[in-house]
mmCIF file of C-alpha atoms in Angstrom:
data_model
loop_
_atom_site.group_PDB
_atom_site.id
_atom_site.type_symbol
_atom_site.label_atom_id
_atom_site.label_comp_id
_atom_site.label_asym_id
_atom_site.label_seq_id
_atom_site.Cartn_x
_atom_site.Cartn_y
_atom_site.Cartn_z
ATOM 1 C CA UNK A 150 0.000 0.000 0.000
ATOM 2 C CA UNK A 151 1.320 3.417 -0.968
ATOM 3 C CA UNK A 152 0.574 6.539 1.038
ATOM 4 C CA UNK A 153 0.572 9.982 -0.569
ATOM 5 C CA UNK A 154 0.585 13.063 1.639
ATOM 6 C CA UNK A 155 -0.417 16.242 -0.194
ATOM 7 C CA UNK A 156 0.171 19.648 1.317
ATOM 8 C CA UNK A 157 -0.679 22.712 -0.695
ATOM 9 C CA UNK A 158 1.245 25.853 0.035
ATOM 10 C CA UNK A 159 -1.043 28.868 -0.048
ATOM 11 C CA UNK A 160 0.025 32.417 0.514
ATOM 12 C CA UNK A 161 -2.484 32.831 3.360
ATOM 13 C CA UNK A 162 -1.560 31.348 6.720
ATOM 14 C CA UNK A 163 -3.899 28.636 7.925
ATOM 15 C CA UNK A 164 -5.576 27.905 4.592
ATOM 16 C CA UNK A 165 -3.638 24.759 3.711
ATOM 17 C CA UNK A 166 -5.328 21.452 4.550
ATOM 18 C CA UNK A 167 -3.096 18.395 4.382
ATOM 19 C CA UNK A 168 -4.774 15.409 2.745
ATOM 20 C CA UNK A 169 -3.670 11.792 2.884
ATOM 21 C CA UNK A 170 -4.477 9.390 0.071
ATOM 22 C CA UNK A 171 -3.888 5.653 0.340
ATOM 23 C CA UNK A 172 -3.370 3.611 -2.816
ATOM 24 C CA UNK A 173 -4.809 0.174 -2.185
ATOM 25 C CA UNK A 174 -4.120 -1.331 -5.597
ATOM 26 C CA UNK A 175 -1.871 0.322 -8.184
ATOM 27 C CA UNK A 176 -3.139 -1.473 -11.279
ATOM 28 C CA UNK A 177 -1.677 1.051 -13.716
ATOM 29 C CA UNK A 178 1.723 1.120 -12.029
ATOM 30 C CA UNK A 179 2.046 4.823 -11.235
ATOM 31 C CA UNK A 180 5.192 5.953 -9.477
ATOM 32 C CA UNK A 181 4.710 7.813 -6.195
ATOM 33 C CA UNK A 182 5.894 11.121 -7.699
ATOM 34 C CA UNK A 183 3.523 10.703 -10.649
ATOM 35 C CA UNK A 184 0.587 10.030 -8.316
ATOM 36 C CA UNK A 185 1.485 13.054 -6.233
ATOM 37 C CA UNK A 186 1.545 15.189 -9.390
ATOM 38 C CA UNK A 187 -1.799 13.797 -10.570
ATOM 39 C CA UNK A 188 -3.439 14.552 -7.221
ATOM 40 C CA UNK A 189 -1.930 18.047 -7.285
ATOM 41 C CA UNK A 190 -3.264 18.789 -10.778
ATOM 42 C CA UNK A 191 -6.692 17.307 -10.034
ATOM 43 C CA UNK A 192 -7.046 19.634 -7.060
ATOM 44 C CA UNK A 193 -7.162 22.597 -9.477
ATOM 45 C CA UNK A 194 -9.830 21.372 -11.935
ATOM 46 C CA UNK A 195 -12.920 21.659 -9.723
ATOM 47 C CA UNK A 196 -15.176 24.083 -11.615
ATOM 48 C CA UNK A 197 -16.945 25.456 -8.547
ATOM 49 C CA UNK A 198 -13.726 26.884 -7.110
ATOM 50 C CA UNK A 199 -11.186 29.362 -8.407
ATOM 51 C CA UNK A 200 -8.459 27.984 -6.135
ATOM 52 C CA UNK A 201 -7.177 24.548 -5.259
ATOM 53 C CA UNK A 202 -9.543 22.322 -3.294
ATOM 54 C CA UNK A 203 -8.407 20.007 -0.509
ATOM 55 C CA UNK A 204 -10.076 16.938 -2.057
ATOM 56 C CA UNK A 205 -9.555 16.125 -5.740
ATOM 57 C CA UNK A 206 -12.299 17.070 -8.195
ATOM 58 C CA UNK A 207 -13.574 13.549 -9.052
ATOM 59 C CA UNK A 208 -14.372 12.982 -5.367
ATOM 60 C CA UNK A 209 -16.149 16.350 -5.150
ATOM 61 C CA UNK A 210 -18.224 15.530 -8.235
ATOM 62 C CA UNK A 211 -19.083 12.074 -6.864
ATOM 63 C CA UNK A 212 -20.318 13.670 -3.636
ATOM 64 C CA UNK A 213 -22.446 16.151 -5.596
ATOM 65 C CA UNK A 214 -23.950 13.357 -7.706
ATOM 66 C CA UNK A 215 -24.711 11.273 -4.604
ATOM 67 C CA UNK A 216 -26.369 14.249 -2.905
ATOM 68 C CA UNK A 217 -28.489 15.010 -5.959
ATOM 69 C CA UNK A 218 -29.564 11.376 -6.304
ATOM 70 C CA UNK A 219 -30.443 11.300 -2.606
ATOM 71 C CA UNK A 220 -32.635 14.376 -3.034
ATOM 72 C CA UNK A 221 -34.246 12.898 -6.155
ATOM 73 C CA UNK A 222 -35.056 9.639 -4.357
ATOM 74 C CA UNK A 223 -36.550 11.520 -1.383
ATOM 75 C CA UNK A 224 -38.667 13.656 -3.738
ATOM 76 C CA UNK A 225 -39.780 10.591 -5.686
ATOM 77 C CA UNK A 226 -40.778 8.768 -2.477
ATOM 78 C CA UNK A 227 -42.684 11.824 -1.258
ATOM 79 C CA UNK A 228 -44.560 12.178 -4.554
ATOM 80 C CA UNK A 229 -45.435 8.457 -4.564
ATOM 81 C CA UNK A 230 -46.720 8.707 -0.997
ATOM 82 C CA UNK A 231 -48.812 11.796 -1.719
ATOM 83 C CA UNK A 232 -50.261 10.347 -4.944
ATOM 84 C CA UNK A 233 -51.400 7.200 -3.115
ATOM 85 C CA UNK A 234 -53.348 9.377 -0.642
ATOM 86 C CA UNK A 235 -54.970 11.624 -3.290
ATOM 87 C CA UNK A 236 -58.161 9.520 -3.504
ATOM 88 C CA UNK A 237 -58.720 9.476 0.236
ATOM 89 C CA UNK A 238 -60.750 12.133 2.009
ATOM 90 C CA UNK A 239 -60.275 12.807 5.697
#
């Protein structure tokens, strides 16, 4: 298992958040320096931020997609529940 520790140096004190990534299976065969560079570059491609983010963009996008699907499922369940009660009068 390979461990990558990424620390971004920002010009403002206290704004850097160290992030640890653990490579469980290196199927492609990246070198540690290459992985560190990839993580560094991916931290700058998140479209909702103009600066580097502490977690790489694919993880941020996965979280957004999961949140949106969660909201969609909740809305769908609520609409199914309300439509099943439409014929009933209290």
